[in-house]
Amino acid sequence: MEHALSPATLTELRRPRPYPAVSVLTPTHRREPDNAQDPVRLRNVVAEAKKQLEADPSVSRERRLDLVEQLDRALAEVDLAHAEDGLVIFAAPGEHQVWSLARTVPERVVLSDTFLTRNLVAAQASERPFWVLSVSADRITLWNGGAERVVEEHAGGFPLTRSLEDPDAERQERVGDLPSTFRDEQTRHFLRDADTAASAVLREHPRPLYVTGETSALSLLDEIGTVTGTKKAAHIPHGGLAHGTPDAVWQAVGPLISAEARKDVDAVARELETARGRKAFAAGVDEVWQSAAEGRVQLLAVEENFRVTVRDDGGDHLVPAESGDLDAREDIVDEIVEQCLETGAEVRFVPDGTLADAQGIAGVLRY
């Protein structure tokens, strides 16, 4: 299952396909007892997609069989044991993808000439992704971080590994029997290569960077690093994580991530208050939706679990609707997030209750 949405991947997903490109969305759950319903809901929504393909007279038998095969292959790849909050399946002639999202999605099936990507975009924005680079003398590991998790990244040449002259050297170093290996020239080259590789990853996927390692390793990175130096990366003096588990890495970086998130929330609150004072402020889903459509939103703030079902009353306003109504728009918040990102706005997700006086969603306007 896919997790990380890069700009290049998003561009490819948005490429027009021969009709129909099938998007299947369903909410999933991380924990018991809620996750007991996930297998049944998933099978049912995929069955609904097949039913819609069968009923669509514009879909040839050959194309329908291809798409049914792609849906079945996608279904076989789903790993609900590691489910997050939402699941998206894309299927088109000759291709399929499965995306696991750390943000819930409405249950729906969409047949179109493009895949439905707005839920992926909103999930990526809400996740506040980051990188962790874990450094040791013989291995340098890159971790892909998001909402309460990290996974090892196998891209950009990572992990970087080398053999030490003494296979037992790093163990001896940890117990104090060996001078630090972070003083020799080979290690300097090794870390410089890692810095170069990390630079390339950050150019393609810009995110905050956290670096973990022994104090001696971090000191050397201060000296030689261009992106891993202290000015461009947060250093965490914690050794052993280059060979560690995702849980161990998360335990080391989690407190710093949480502290940064609290600072961001405070900064957003100040920006919203300033905007309110100069009458460059929008609040509530209808007002923010209109401003987003006009490209006026400079900063969008959304409560993490804010979702609302609406319908368009004729083009000028949104009004409340019931889930399942024929013309209901159940993922209007994700639509707004995607629209704002498309027009260059910052999008910040804040804890529930932060925007109570703005009905869960607010914006700082450009004009």
Short mmCIF file of C-alpha atoms in Angstrom, two decimals:
data_model
loop_
_atom_site.label_atom_id
_atom_site.label_comp_id
_atom_site.label_asym_id
_atom_site.label_seq_id
_atom_site.Cartn_x
_atom_site.Cartn_y
_atom_site.Cartn_z
CA MET A 1 0.00 0.00 0.00
CA GLU A 2 1.19 3.51 -0.82
CA HIS A 3 1.64 6.24 1.80
CA ALA A 4 3.84 9.07 0.49
CA LEU A 5 2.39 11.44 -2.11
CA SER A 6 5.13 13.26 -4.02
CA PRO A 7 4.45 16.10 -6.50
CA ALA A 8 5.51 13.81 -9.37
CA THR A 9 3.18 11.04 -8.16
CA LEU A 10 0.28 13.48 -7.82
CA THR A 11 0.86 14.75 -11.36
CA GLU A 12 0.80 11.18 -12.66
CA LEU A 13 -2.39 10.36 -10.73
CA ARG A 14 -4.13 13.43 -12.17
CA ARG A 15 -3.27 12.45 -15.74
CA PRO A 16 -6.44 11.79 -17.80
CA ARG A 17 -7.19 8.11 -18.37
CA PRO A 18 -9.44 6.33 -20.86
CA TYR A 19 -12.91 6.22 -19.33
CA PRO A 20 -13.53 4.89 -16.78
CA ALA A 21 -10.84 5.62 -14.21
CA VAL A 22 -12.28 4.07 -11.04
CA SER A 23 -11.77 5.59 -7.58
CA VAL A 24 -12.96 3.53 -4.59
CA LEU A 25 -12.87 5.14 -1.14
CA THR A 26 -13.71 3.68 2.26
CA PRO A 27 -12.98 4.66 5.86
CA THR A 28 -10.84 2.23 7.85
CA HIS A 29 -9.88 1.93 11.50
CA ARG A 30 -6.61 1.41 13.34
CA ARG A 31 -7.90 -0.39 16.43
CA GLU A 32 -10.43 -2.86 17.78
CA PRO A 33 -13.37 -3.13 17.90
CA ASP A 34 -14.00 -0.63 15.07
CA ASN A 35 -11.66 -2.37 12.64
CA ALA A 36 -13.85 -5.51 12.68
CA GLN A 37 -16.17 -3.84 10.16
CA ASP A 38 -13.40 -2.92 7.69
CA PRO A 39 -13.16 -6.17 5.66
CA VAL A 40 -16.92 -6.26 5.03
CA ARG A 41 -17.13 -2.57 4.11
CA LEU A 42 -14.17 -2.90 1.77
CA ARG A 43 -15.62 -5.90 -0.04
CA ASN A 44 -18.99 -4.16 -0.33
CA VAL A 45 -17.61 -0.94 -1.80
CA VAL A 46 -15.48 -2.86 -4.33
CA ALA A 47 -18.59 -4.89 -5.25
CA GLU A 48 -20.44 -1.59 -5.75
CA ALA A 49 -17.69 -0.43 -8.12
CA LYS A 50 -18.07 -3.64 -10.16
CA LYS A 51 -21.84 -3.16 -10.18
CA GLN A 52 -21.50 0.37 -11.55
CA LEU A 53 -19.13 -0.87 -14.25
CA GLU A 54 -21.62 -3.58 -15.21
CA ALA A 55 -24.45 -1.04 -15.43
CA ASP A 56 -22.55 1.56 -17.46
CA PRO A 57 -23.39 1.06 -21.17
CA SER A 58 -20.34 3.09 -22.27
CA VAL A 59 -17.94 0.52 -20.77
CA SER A 60 -17.12 -2.30 -23.18
CA ARG A 61 -17.04 -5.90 -21.98
CA GLU A 62 -13.29 -6.12 -22.59
CA ARG A 63 -12.59 -2.96 -20.59
CA ARG A 64 -14.94 -4.02 -17.79
CA LEU A 65 -13.14 -7.37 -17.41
CA ASP A 66 -9.80 -5.56 -17.30
CA LEU A 67 -11.04 -3.20 -14.58
CA VAL A 68 -12.60 -6.01 -12.55
CA GLU A 69 -9.24 -7.80 -12.65
CA GLN A 70 -7.44 -4.62 -11.53
CA LEU A 71 -9.90 -4.17 -8.65
CA ASP A 72 -9.42 -7.78 -7.55
CA ARG A 73 -5.64 -7.41 -7.65
CA ALA A 74 -5.87 -4.20 -5.64
CA LEU A 75 -8.14 -5.88 -3.10
CA ALA A 76 -5.58 -8.67 -2.67
CA GLU A 77 -2.89 -6.08 -1.87
CA VAL A 78 -4.83 -4.40 0.92
CA ASP A 79 -3.32 -5.05 4.35
CA LEU A 80 -6.02 -4.16 6.86
CA ALA A 81 -3.77 -5.32 9.71
CA HIS A 82 -1.86 -2.06 9.15
CA ALA A 83 -4.86 0.10 8.25
CA GLU A 84 -4.92 3.79 9.09
CA ASP A 85 -7.99 6.04 8.81
CA GLY A 86 -8.87 5.78 5.14
CA LEU A 87 -8.27 3.62 2.09
CA VAL A 88 -8.33 4.59 -1.59
CA ILE A 89 -8.15 2.21 -4.54
CA PHE A 90 -7.49 3.53 -8.03
CA ALA A 91 -8.07 1.29 -11.05
CA ALA A 92 -7.84 2.00 -14.77
CA PRO A 93 -7.20 -0.26 -17.77
CA GLY A 94 -3.89 -2.00 -17.12
CA GLU A 95 -3.14 -0.39 -13.74
CA HIS A 96 -4.17 -0.12 -10.10
CA GLN A 97 -2.94 1.45 -6.86
CA VAL A 98 -3.85 1.15 -3.19
CA TRP A 99 -3.36 4.14 -0.86
CA SER A 100 -3.55 4.08 2.93
CA LEU A 101 -4.38 7.48 4.43
CA ALA A 102 -3.98 8.92 7.91
CA ARG A 103 -7.27 10.81 7.42
CA THR A 104 -10.77 9.45 7.08
CA VAL A 105 -12.57 9.49 3.74
CA PRO A 106 -16.24 9.15 2.78
CA GLU A 107 -17.34 5.81 1.38
CA ARG A 108 -17.88 6.27 -2.33
CA VAL A 109 -17.24 5.03 -5.86
CA VAL A 110 -16.42 7.47 -8.66
CA LEU A 111 -16.15 6.65 -12.38
CA SER A 112 -14.50 9.43 -14.35
CA ASP A 113 -11.66 10.16 -16.77
CA THR A 114 -9.30 11.03 -13.88
CA PHE A 115 -8.72 9.59 -10.43
CA LEU A 116 -10.22 11.38 -7.42
CA THR A 117 -7.13 12.79 -5.68
CA ARG A 118 -8.46 15.46 -3.33
CA ASN A 119 -8.65 13.10 -0.35
CA LEU A 120 -5.00 12.11 -0.85
CA VAL A 121 -3.96 15.76 -1.03
CA ALA A 122 -5.86 16.64 2.15
CA ALA A 123 -4.47 13.59 3.98
CA GLN A 124 -0.93 14.55 3.01
CA ALA A 125 -1.44 18.12 4.23
CA SER A 126 -2.96 16.98 7.53
CA GLU A 127 -0.17 14.50 8.17
CA ARG A 128 2.60 17.17 8.34
CA PRO A 129 5.21 14.78 6.85
CA PHE A 130 8.84 14.94 7.90
CA TRP A 131 12.12 13.08 7.39
CA VAL A 132 14.36 11.48 10.02
CA LEU A 133 17.97 10.71 9.15
CA SER A 134 19.55 8.25 11.61
CA VAL A 135 23.33 8.15 11.53
CA SER A 136 25.79 5.50 12.72
CA ALA A 137 29.34 4.59 11.68
CA ASP A 138 28.25 1.80 9.33
CA ARG A 139 24.64 2.55 8.42
CA ILE A 140 22.62 5.68 7.68
CA THR A 141 18.86 5.22 7.50
CA LEU A 142 16.18 7.57 6.17
CA TRP A 143 12.77 7.40 7.82
CA ASN A 144 9.55 8.72 6.29
CA GLY A 145 7.50 10.30 9.08
CA GLY A 146 3.86 11.31 9.37
CA ALA A 147 1.01 11.18 11.85
CA GLU A 148 2.29 9.14 14.81
CA ARG A 149 4.43 6.84 12.67
CA VAL A 150 7.65 6.47 10.78
CA VAL A 151 8.55 3.89 8.14
CA GLU A 152 11.94 3.19 6.62
CA GLU A 153 12.42 4.85 3.24
CA HIS A 154 14.16 2.84 0.53
CA ALA A 155 14.84 5.61 -1.97
CA GLY A 156 17.56 8.07 -2.91
CA GLY A 157 20.25 5.49 -2.18
CA PHE A 158 19.09 4.90 1.40
CA PRO A 159 19.94 3.07 3.50
CA LEU A 160 23.66 3.81 3.08
CA THR A 161 25.88 1.10 4.49
CA ARG A 162 29.58 0.30 4.73
CA SER A 163 31.76 -2.32 6.38
CA LEU A 164 33.93 -1.27 9.32
CA GLU A 165 37.47 -2.60 9.42
CA ASP A 166 36.65 -4.27 12.70
CA PRO A 167 33.16 -5.79 12.41
CA ASP A 168 32.79 -5.42 16.19
CA ALA A 169 33.97 -1.81 16.27
CA GLU A 170 30.65 -0.08 16.74
CA ARG A 171 29.65 -2.37 19.60
CA GLN A 172 32.98 -1.67 21.29
CA GLU A 173 32.50 2.05 20.68
CA ARG A 174 29.12 1.98 22.42
CA VAL A 175 30.61 0.42 25.56
CA GLY A 176 33.59 2.77 25.54
CA ASP A 177 36.35 0.36 24.43
CA LEU A 178 37.17 2.16 21.15
CA PRO A 179 37.89 5.79 20.26
CA SER A 180 35.11 7.41 18.26
CA THR A 181 35.07 6.33 14.62
CA PHE A 182 33.61 9.74 13.73
CA ARG A 183 37.12 11.21 13.57
CA ASP A 184 38.55 9.24 10.65
CA GLU A 185 38.52 10.37 7.02
CA GLN A 186 36.50 7.41 5.72
CA THR A 187 33.69 8.25 8.11
CA ARG A 188 33.77 11.90 6.99
CA HIS A 189 33.29 10.76 3.39
CA PHE A 190 30.48 8.40 4.47
CA LEU A 191 28.58 11.19 6.22
CA ARG A 192 29.23 13.62 3.38
CA ASP A 193 27.71 11.11 0.94
CA ALA A 194 24.67 10.86 3.23
CA ASP A 195 24.36 14.65 3.32
CA THR A 196 24.44 14.76 -0.50
CA ALA A 197 21.82 12.00 -0.76
CA ALA A 198 19.59 13.73 1.81
CA SER A 199 19.90 16.99 -0.16
CA ALA A 200 18.57 15.27 -3.28
CA VAL A 201 15.60 13.78 -1.37
CA LEU A 202 14.75 17.15 0.17
CA ARG A 203 14.85 18.88 -3.22
CA GLU A 204 12.22 16.47 -4.52
CA HIS A 205 10.23 16.19 -1.28
CA PRO A 206 10.79 19.29 0.89
CA ARG A 207 9.94 18.59 4.54
CA PRO A 208 11.36 19.28 8.00
CA LEU A 209 14.43 17.15 8.68
CA TYR A 210 15.41 15.60 12.02
CA VAL A 211 18.81 13.94 12.45
CA THR A 212 19.53 11.35 15.14
CA GLY A 213 22.91 9.96 16.16
CA GLU A 214 25.62 10.00 18.77
CA THR A 215 26.89 13.41 19.83
CA SER A 216 30.16 12.85 17.94
CA ALA A 217 28.25 12.09 14.73
CA LEU A 218 26.08 15.20 15.09
CA SER A 219 29.18 17.32 15.72
CA LEU A 220 30.73 16.07 12.50
CA LEU A 221 27.53 16.82 10.60
CA ASP A 222 27.66 20.37 12.00
CA GLU A 223 31.05 20.70 10.40
CA ILE A 224 30.49 19.11 6.98
CA GLY A 225 26.72 19.01 6.41
CA THR A 226 24.92 21.36 4.05
CA VAL A 227 21.37 20.19 4.83
CA THR A 228 22.10 18.09 7.90
CA GLY A 229 23.85 20.90 9.79
CA THR A 230 22.05 22.46 12.74
CA LYS A 231 20.74 25.46 10.79
CA LYS A 232 18.69 23.33 8.41
CA ALA A 233 17.91 20.28 10.54
CA ALA A 234 16.92 19.58 14.13
CA HIS A 235 19.50 17.37 15.84
CA ILE A 236 18.47 14.71 18.36
CA PRO A 237 21.40 13.15 20.28
CA HIS A 238 20.18 9.55 20.29
CA GLY A 239 22.39 6.74 18.97
CA GLY A 240 21.44 3.29 17.72
CA LEU A 241 18.44 4.30 15.61
CA ALA A 242 20.13 3.67 12.25
CA HIS A 243 19.74 -0.03 13.17
CA GLY A 244 16.55 0.57 15.15
CA THR A 245 12.85 -0.09 14.72
CA PRO A 246 10.20 2.38 13.56
CA ASP A 247 8.74 2.43 17.08
CA ALA A 248 12.12 3.33 18.59
CA VAL A 249 12.59 6.16 16.09
CA TRP A 250 9.10 7.51 16.78
CA GLN A 251 9.72 7.45 20.54
CA ALA A 252 12.86 9.52 20.02
CA VAL A 253 11.41 12.15 17.66
CA GLY A 254 7.77 12.22 18.86
CA PRO A 255 8.25 14.74 21.71
CA LEU A 256 10.01 17.19 19.41
CA ILE A 257 7.34 16.78 16.72
CA SER A 258 4.62 17.47 19.31
CA ALA A 259 6.42 20.57 20.59
CA GLU A 260 6.76 21.92 17.05
CA ALA A 261 3.07 21.23 16.41
CA ARG A 262 2.08 23.23 19.50
CA LYS A 263 4.20 26.16 18.33
CA ASP A 264 2.53 25.99 14.91
CA VAL A 265 -0.94 26.08 16.47
CA ASP A 266 -0.04 29.17 18.48
CA ALA A 267 1.34 30.86 15.36
CA VAL A 268 -1.82 30.07 13.38
CA ALA A 269 -4.01 31.49 16.16
CA ARG A 270 -2.02 34.73 16.10
CA GLU A 271 -2.28 35.02 12.31
CA LEU A 272 -6.04 34.46 12.41
CA GLU A 273 -6.49 37.07 15.13
CA THR A 274 -4.46 39.61 13.17
CA ALA A 275 -6.47 38.88 10.02
CA ARG A 276 -9.72 39.33 11.93
CA GLY A 277 -8.53 42.76 13.07
CA ARG A 278 -7.77 43.90 9.53
CA LYS A 279 -10.93 42.33 8.08
CA ALA A 280 -9.05 39.76 6.01
CA PHE A 281 -10.71 36.82 7.74
CA ALA A 282 -13.17 34.12 6.60
CA ALA A 283 -14.93 31.65 8.88
CA GLY A 284 -17.26 28.72 8.37
CA VAL A 285 -17.36 26.25 5.49
CA ASP A 286 -19.57 28.34 3.18
CA GLU A 287 -17.54 31.55 3.48
CA VAL A 288 -14.20 29.78 3.25
CA TRP A 289 -15.40 27.71 0.26
CA GLN A 290 -16.33 30.85 -1.64
CA SER A 291 -12.99 32.51 -0.81
CA ALA A 292 -11.07 29.40 -1.83
CA ALA A 293 -12.88 29.24 -5.18
CA GLU A 294 -11.82 32.84 -5.82
CA GLY A 295 -8.19 32.08 -4.93
CA ARG A 296 -8.26 34.57 -2.04
CA VAL A 297 -7.12 32.29 0.79
CA GLN A 298 -3.55 32.84 1.93
CA LEU A 299 -3.68 30.62 5.03
CA LEU A 300 -6.29 27.92 5.66
CA ALA A 301 -6.77 26.55 9.18
CA VAL A 302 -8.86 23.39 9.67
CA GLU A 303 -9.60 21.36 12.77
CA GLU A 304 -8.12 17.88 12.40
CA ASN A 305 -11.41 15.96 12.49
CA PHE A 306 -13.71 18.63 11.06
CA ARG A 307 -15.98 17.14 8.42
CA VAL A 308 -19.33 18.36 7.19
CA THR A 309 -21.77 17.20 4.53
CA VAL A 310 -23.24 19.94 2.34
CA ARG A 311 -24.87 20.55 -1.00
CA ASP A 312 -24.58 23.41 -3.44
CA ASP A 313 -27.82 25.41 -3.49
CA GLY A 314 -27.20 26.80 -6.98
CA GLY A 315 -23.61 27.88 -7.11
CA ASP A 316 -23.44 30.73 -4.61
CA HIS A 317 -23.70 29.01 -1.24
CA LEU A 318 -23.37 25.68 0.52
CA VAL A 319 -26.15 24.44 2.77
CA PRO A 320 -26.20 21.51 5.21
CA ALA A 321 -27.13 18.10 3.78
CA GLU A 322 -27.53 14.56 4.99
CA SER A 323 -24.93 11.92 4.27
CA GLY A 324 -26.08 9.80 1.35
CA ASP A 325 -28.25 12.49 -0.27
CA LEU A 326 -28.06 12.33 -4.05
CA ASP A 327 -26.36 15.71 -4.44
CA ALA A 328 -24.44 15.67 -1.14
CA ARG A 329 -20.76 16.64 -1.08
CA GLU A 330 -19.40 14.60 1.81
CA ASP A 331 -15.75 15.59 1.40
CA ILE A 332 -16.20 19.33 0.93
CA VAL A 333 -13.44 20.05 3.48
CA ASP A 334 -10.96 18.02 1.43
CA GLU A 335 -12.14 19.88 -1.69
CA ILE A 336 -11.40 23.20 0.03
CA VAL A 337 -7.97 21.98 1.18
CA GLU A 338 -7.02 20.90 -2.34
CA GLN A 339 -8.32 24.13 -3.87
CA CYS A 340 -6.32 26.23 -1.41
CA LEU A 341 -3.13 24.27 -2.05
CA GLU A 342 -3.67 24.64 -5.80
CA THR A 343 -3.74 28.44 -5.40
CA GLY A 344 -0.60 28.56 -3.26
CA ALA A 345 -2.15 28.85 0.21
CA GLU A 346 -0.63 27.42 3.36
CA VAL A 347 -2.82 24.75 4.97
CA ARG A 348 -2.55 24.04 8.69
CA PHE A 349 -4.50 21.42 10.61
CA VAL A 350 -5.09 22.25 14.28
CA PRO A 351 -6.53 20.27 17.22
CA ASP A 352 -10.31 19.93 17.48
CA GLY A 353 -11.89 22.82 19.37
CA THR A 354 -9.19 25.33 18.37
CA LEU A 355 -11.52 27.00 15.86
CA ALA A 356 -14.79 26.67 17.76
CA ASP A 357 -15.70 30.32 17.17
CA ALA A 358 -15.08 29.84 13.43
CA GLN A 359 -17.14 26.64 13.12
CA GLY A 360 -14.12 24.42 12.54
CA ILE A 361 -12.53 26.13 9.54
CA ALA A 362 -11.08 29.60 8.94
CA GLY A 363 -8.92 31.47 6.49
CA VAL A 364 -6.60 34.45 6.26
CA LEU A 365 -7.40 36.24 3.00
CA ARG A 366 -5.04 37.82 0.51
CA TYR A 367 -7.47 40.67 -0.20
#
